[in-house]
Amino acid sequence: MKKLFLLCALFAAVPAFAQDYYGLQEYGLRKNTTRVEFYGGMTLPKDDWKVHGTELGTTGWTAGIGFTRNIMSFFGLGLDANYSQLGDGDTFAGDSYYRTGVATGLVTGRLTFFPSQATRLYVPFGVGVGHMFARQKNEDGSHLTTDSTDLAQMVGLGLEFDIDETIIFGVEGRYYLIEANDDFKDAFGKSRYQNMLVMLKLGCRF
């Protein structure tokens, strides 16, 4: 009877041993892992840029890439690069038009809630450099560019889902505040630029 009991216990232990050996699907975040994320969506400026009554810098599209290293399961540090192509006025002075955009490069942090779950809420934030430009293109092919490179800050809120052990899908909103230099301030009357990003993202962790 004892031998039969031991034999049954052995067979019962084999599946558990196999699971530990081969590993179950591991959802959630782990410390000392890295994620690469690609994202894109809409940029929603808080205020338009106006030149001689023409509205510039309106709603447009945005795209970017981010790298994050999880120092702890709930906290990570990384780098982020983003470009936003803003909407422009159709014409300016009849013979020219504008192209406007904003690019940022940030050192980022991320605080994640429920890091061990397959569905997670998180708060990204960052600080770095923001570059804004407005390029007037004339009918004869010439152009004049006004630009600014200064301090940029970001904070946001996101929701993400594990598709499998490596692929992540999510939705994220961000608020950016970018300071303007004197040339940009004189041209557009804006001492700082504020906008919201609404994005979808696809990431890979390893």
GROMACS .gro file of C-alpha atoms in nm:
model
  206
    1MET     CA    1   0.000   0.000   0.000
    2LYS     CA    2   0.284   0.237   0.085
    3LYS     CA    3   0.453   0.157  -0.247
    4LEU     CA    4   0.130   0.228  -0.433
    5PHE     CA    5   0.096   0.564  -0.248
    6LEU     CA    6   0.452   0.661  -0.330
    7LEU     CA    7   0.402   0.568  -0.695
    8CYS     CA    8   0.089   0.783  -0.717
    9ALA     CA    9   0.268   1.074  -0.552
   10LEU     CA   10   0.551   1.040  -0.803
   11PHE     CA   11   0.316   1.052  -1.101
   12ALA     CA   12   0.137   1.352  -0.947
   13ALA     CA   13   0.468   1.535  -0.909
   14VAL     CA   14   0.576   1.485  -1.272
   15PRO     CA   15   0.343   1.754  -1.423
   16ALA     CA   16   0.446   2.009  -1.159
   17PHE     CA   17   0.813   1.931  -1.223
   18ALA     CA   18   0.760   1.965  -1.597
   19GLN     CA   19   0.594   2.303  -1.552
   20ASP     CA   20   0.884   2.429  -1.341
   21TYR     CA   21   1.136   2.290  -1.587
   22TYR     CA   22   0.983   2.415  -1.910
   23GLY     CA   23   0.827   2.727  -1.757
   24LEU     CA   24   0.475   2.857  -1.765
   25GLN     CA   25   0.376   3.165  -1.966
   26GLU     CA   26   0.522   3.458  -1.776
   27TYR     CA   27   0.302   3.764  -1.799
   28GLY     CA   28   0.365   4.082  -1.605
   29LEU     CA   29   0.686   4.282  -1.561
   30ARG     CA   30   1.014   4.156  -1.415
   31LYS     CA   31   1.310   4.354  -1.288
   32ASN     CA   32   1.628   4.364  -1.495
   33THR     CA   33   1.439   4.329  -1.825
   34THR     CA   34   1.427   4.567  -2.121
   35ARG     CA   35   1.138   4.684  -2.338
   36VAL     CA   36   1.137   4.849  -2.680
   37GLU     CA   37   0.814   5.026  -2.779
   38PHE     CA   38   0.693   5.185  -3.102
   39TYR     CA   39   0.394   5.418  -3.088
   40GLY     CA   40   0.191   5.654  -3.302
   41GLY     CA   41  -0.127   5.857  -3.299
   42MET     CA   42  -0.251   6.215  -3.280
   43THR     CA   43  -0.097   6.533  -3.142
   44LEU     CA   44  -0.340   6.790  -3.002
   45PRO     CA   45  -0.181   7.133  -2.943
   46LYS     CA   46  -0.334   7.340  -2.666
   47ASP     CA   47  -0.297   7.667  -2.858
   48ASP     CA   48  -0.254   7.741  -3.230
   49TRP     CA   49   0.044   7.929  -3.364
   50LYS     CA   50  -0.078   8.234  -3.555
   51VAL     CA   51   0.109   8.445  -3.808
   52HIS     CA   52  -0.073   8.742  -3.965
   53GLY     CA   53  -0.407   8.577  -3.890
   54THR     CA   54  -0.308   8.236  -4.032
   55GLU     CA   55  -0.345   7.942  -3.791
   56LEU     CA   56  -0.045   7.711  -3.774
   57GLY     CA   57   0.055   7.422  -3.553
   58THR     CA   58  -0.290   7.261  -3.529
   59THR     CA   59  -0.389   6.894  -3.480
   60GLY     CA   60  -0.154   6.652  -3.655
   61TRP     CA   61   0.013   6.310  -3.626
   62THR     CA   62   0.288   6.180  -3.401
   63ALA     CA   63   0.526   5.880  -3.389
   64GLY     CA   64   0.809   5.770  -3.164
   65ILE     CA   65   1.019   5.498  -3.007
   66GLY     CA   66   1.109   5.429  -2.644
   67PHE     CA   67   1.354   5.205  -2.457
   68THR     CA   68   1.288   5.118  -2.092
   69ARG     CA   69   1.494   4.914  -1.847
   70ASN     CA   70   1.301   4.782  -1.546
   71ILE     CA   71   1.513   4.859  -1.239
   72MET     CA   72   1.234   4.706  -1.031
   73SER     CA   73   0.918   4.534  -1.151
   74PHE     CA   74   0.720   4.853  -1.081
   75PHE     CA   75   0.980   5.115  -1.182
   76GLY     CA   76   1.187   5.166  -1.495
   77LEU     CA   77   1.423   5.419  -1.656
   78GLY     CA   78   1.475   5.477  -2.024
   79LEU     CA   79   1.508   5.698  -2.331
   80ASP     CA   80   1.235   5.827  -2.560
   81ALA     CA   81   1.236   6.001  -2.900
   82ASN     CA   82   0.921   6.153  -3.049
   83TYR     CA   83   0.827   6.358  -3.355
   84SER     CA   84   0.497   6.541  -3.408
   85GLN     CA   85   0.401   6.679  -3.749
   86LEU     CA   86   0.153   6.957  -3.683
   87GLY     CA   87  -0.131   7.076  -3.903
   88ASP     CA   88  -0.062   7.396  -4.098
   89GLY     CA   89  -0.242   7.680  -4.269
   90ASP     CA   90  -0.316   7.620  -4.637
   91THR     CA   91  -0.158   7.939  -4.764
   92PHE     CA   92   0.034   8.236  -4.638
   93ALA     CA   93   0.041   8.568  -4.824
   94GLY     CA   94  -0.094   8.386  -5.129
   95ASP     CA   95   0.243   8.255  -5.248
   96SER     CA   96   0.382   8.050  -4.959
   97TYR     CA   97   0.288   7.800  -4.692
   98TYR     CA   98   0.420   7.679  -4.360
   99ARG     CA   99   0.536   7.341  -4.229
  100THR     CA  100   0.553   7.308  -3.849
  101GLY     CA  101   0.671   7.032  -3.617
  102VAL     CA  102   0.805   6.938  -3.275
  103ALA     CA  103   1.070   6.679  -3.187
  104THR     CA  104   1.173   6.569  -2.838
  105GLY     CA  105   1.446   6.354  -2.685
  106LEU     CA  106   1.384   6.263  -2.321
  107VAL     CA  107   1.528   6.068  -2.032
  108THR     CA  108   1.219   5.892  -1.897
  109GLY     CA  109   1.091   5.717  -1.588
  110ARG     CA  110   0.789   5.493  -1.549
  111LEU     CA  111   0.585   5.392  -1.245
  112THR     CA  112   0.369   5.081  -1.303
  113PHE     CA  113   0.068   4.971  -1.100
  114PHE     CA  114  -0.013   4.596  -1.076
  115PRO     CA  115   0.321   4.500  -1.238
  116SER     CA  116   0.266   4.124  -1.196
  117GLN     CA  117  -0.062   4.132  -1.391
  118ALA     CA  118  -0.115   4.089  -1.765
  119THR     CA  119  -0.308   4.421  -1.770
  120ARG     CA  120  -0.130   4.717  -1.615
  121LEU     CA  121  -0.181   5.088  -1.552
  122TYR     CA  122   0.129   5.311  -1.558
  123VAL     CA  123   0.250   5.670  -1.535
  124PRO     CA  124   0.535   5.777  -1.769
  125PHE     CA  125   0.731   6.097  -1.713
  126GLY     CA  126   1.042   6.255  -1.855
  127VAL     CA  127   1.266   6.555  -1.905
  128GLY     CA  128   1.502   6.646  -2.187
  129VAL     CA  129   1.529   6.858  -2.501
  130GLY     CA  130   1.250   6.981  -2.727
  131HIS     CA  131   1.299   7.126  -3.077
  132MET     CA  132   1.021   7.328  -3.247
  133PHE     CA  133   1.030   7.466  -3.599
  134ALA     CA  134   0.813   7.662  -3.840
  135ARG     CA  135   0.938   7.664  -4.201
  136GLN     CA  136   0.791   7.909  -4.451
  137LYS     CA  137   0.822   7.772  -4.804
  138ASN     CA  138   0.783   8.018  -5.090
  139GLU     CA  139   0.657   7.955  -5.439
  140ASP     CA  140   1.004   8.019  -5.586
  141GLY     CA  141   1.152   7.736  -5.377
  142SER     CA  142   1.317   7.949  -5.111
  143HIS     CA  143   1.230   7.905  -4.745
  144LEU     CA  144   1.275   8.072  -4.408
  145THR     CA  145   1.288   7.867  -4.087
  146THR     CA  146   1.225   7.984  -3.732
  147ASP     CA  147   1.317   7.727  -3.470
  148SER     CA  148   1.377   7.679  -3.098
  149THR     CA  149   1.562   7.418  -2.889
  150ASP     CA  150   1.502   7.427  -2.516
  151LEU     CA  151   1.383   7.234  -2.209
  152ALA     CA  152   1.105   6.976  -2.258
  153GLN     CA  153   0.899   6.799  -1.990
  154MET     CA  154   0.643   6.519  -2.015
  155VAL     CA  155   0.395   6.331  -1.796
  156GLY     CA  156   0.129   6.082  -1.901
  157LEU     CA  157  -0.098   5.789  -1.826
  158GLY     CA  158  -0.115   5.454  -2.002
  159LEU     CA  159  -0.285   5.116  -2.008
  160GLU     CA  160  -0.113   4.811  -2.156
  161PHE     CA  161  -0.185   4.441  -2.216
  162ASP     CA  162   0.042   4.139  -2.256
  163ILE     CA  163  -0.041   3.966  -2.584
  164ASP     CA  164   0.206   3.689  -2.499
  165GLU     CA  165   0.533   3.654  -2.304
  166THR     CA  166   0.714   3.910  -2.521
  167ILE     CA  167   0.463   4.132  -2.707
  168ILE     CA  168   0.283   4.425  -2.541
  169PHE     CA  169  -0.003   4.636  -2.681
  170GLY     CA  170  -0.135   4.950  -2.519
  171VAL     CA  171  -0.288   5.297  -2.534
  172GLU     CA  172  -0.121   5.605  -2.386
  173GLY     CA  173  -0.185   5.975  -2.337
  174ARG     CA  174   0.089   6.232  -2.273
  175TYR     CA  175   0.113   6.599  -2.188
  176TYR     CA  176   0.421   6.791  -2.312
  177LEU     CA  177   0.548   7.132  -2.201
  178ILE     CA  178   0.832   7.278  -2.411
  179GLU     CA  179   1.000   7.612  -2.349
  180ALA     CA  180   1.055   7.851  -2.642
  181ASN     CA  181   1.365   8.062  -2.704
  182ASP     CA  182   1.354   8.436  -2.773
  183ASP     CA  183   1.343   8.408  -3.156
  184PHE     CA  184   1.047   8.174  -3.147
  185LYS     CA  185   0.876   8.383  -2.882
  186ASP     CA  186   0.911   8.699  -3.092
  187ALA     CA  187   0.783   8.530  -3.408
  188PHE     CA  188   0.477   8.358  -3.260
  189GLY     CA  189   0.421   8.528  -2.926
  190LYS     CA  190   0.455   8.196  -2.741
  191SER     CA  191   0.690   8.157  -2.446
  192ARG     CA  192   0.612   7.784  -2.423
  193TYR     CA  193   0.441   7.514  -2.625
  194GLN     CA  194   0.187   7.272  -2.476
  195ASN     CA  195   0.029   6.970  -2.644
  196MET     CA  196  -0.135   6.636  -2.577
  197LEU     CA  197  -0.051   6.308  -2.750
  198VAL     CA  198  -0.302   6.024  -2.781
  199MET     CA  199  -0.128   5.709  -2.907
  200LEU     CA  200  -0.140   5.335  -2.963
  201LYS     CA  201   0.178   5.141  -2.893
  202LEU     CA  202   0.329   4.802  -2.971
  203GLY     CA  203   0.623   4.679  -2.765
  204CYS     CA  204   0.862   4.388  -2.724
  205ARG     CA  205   1.030   4.286  -2.398
  206PHE     CA  206   1.337   4.072  -2.348
   0.00000   0.00000   0.00000
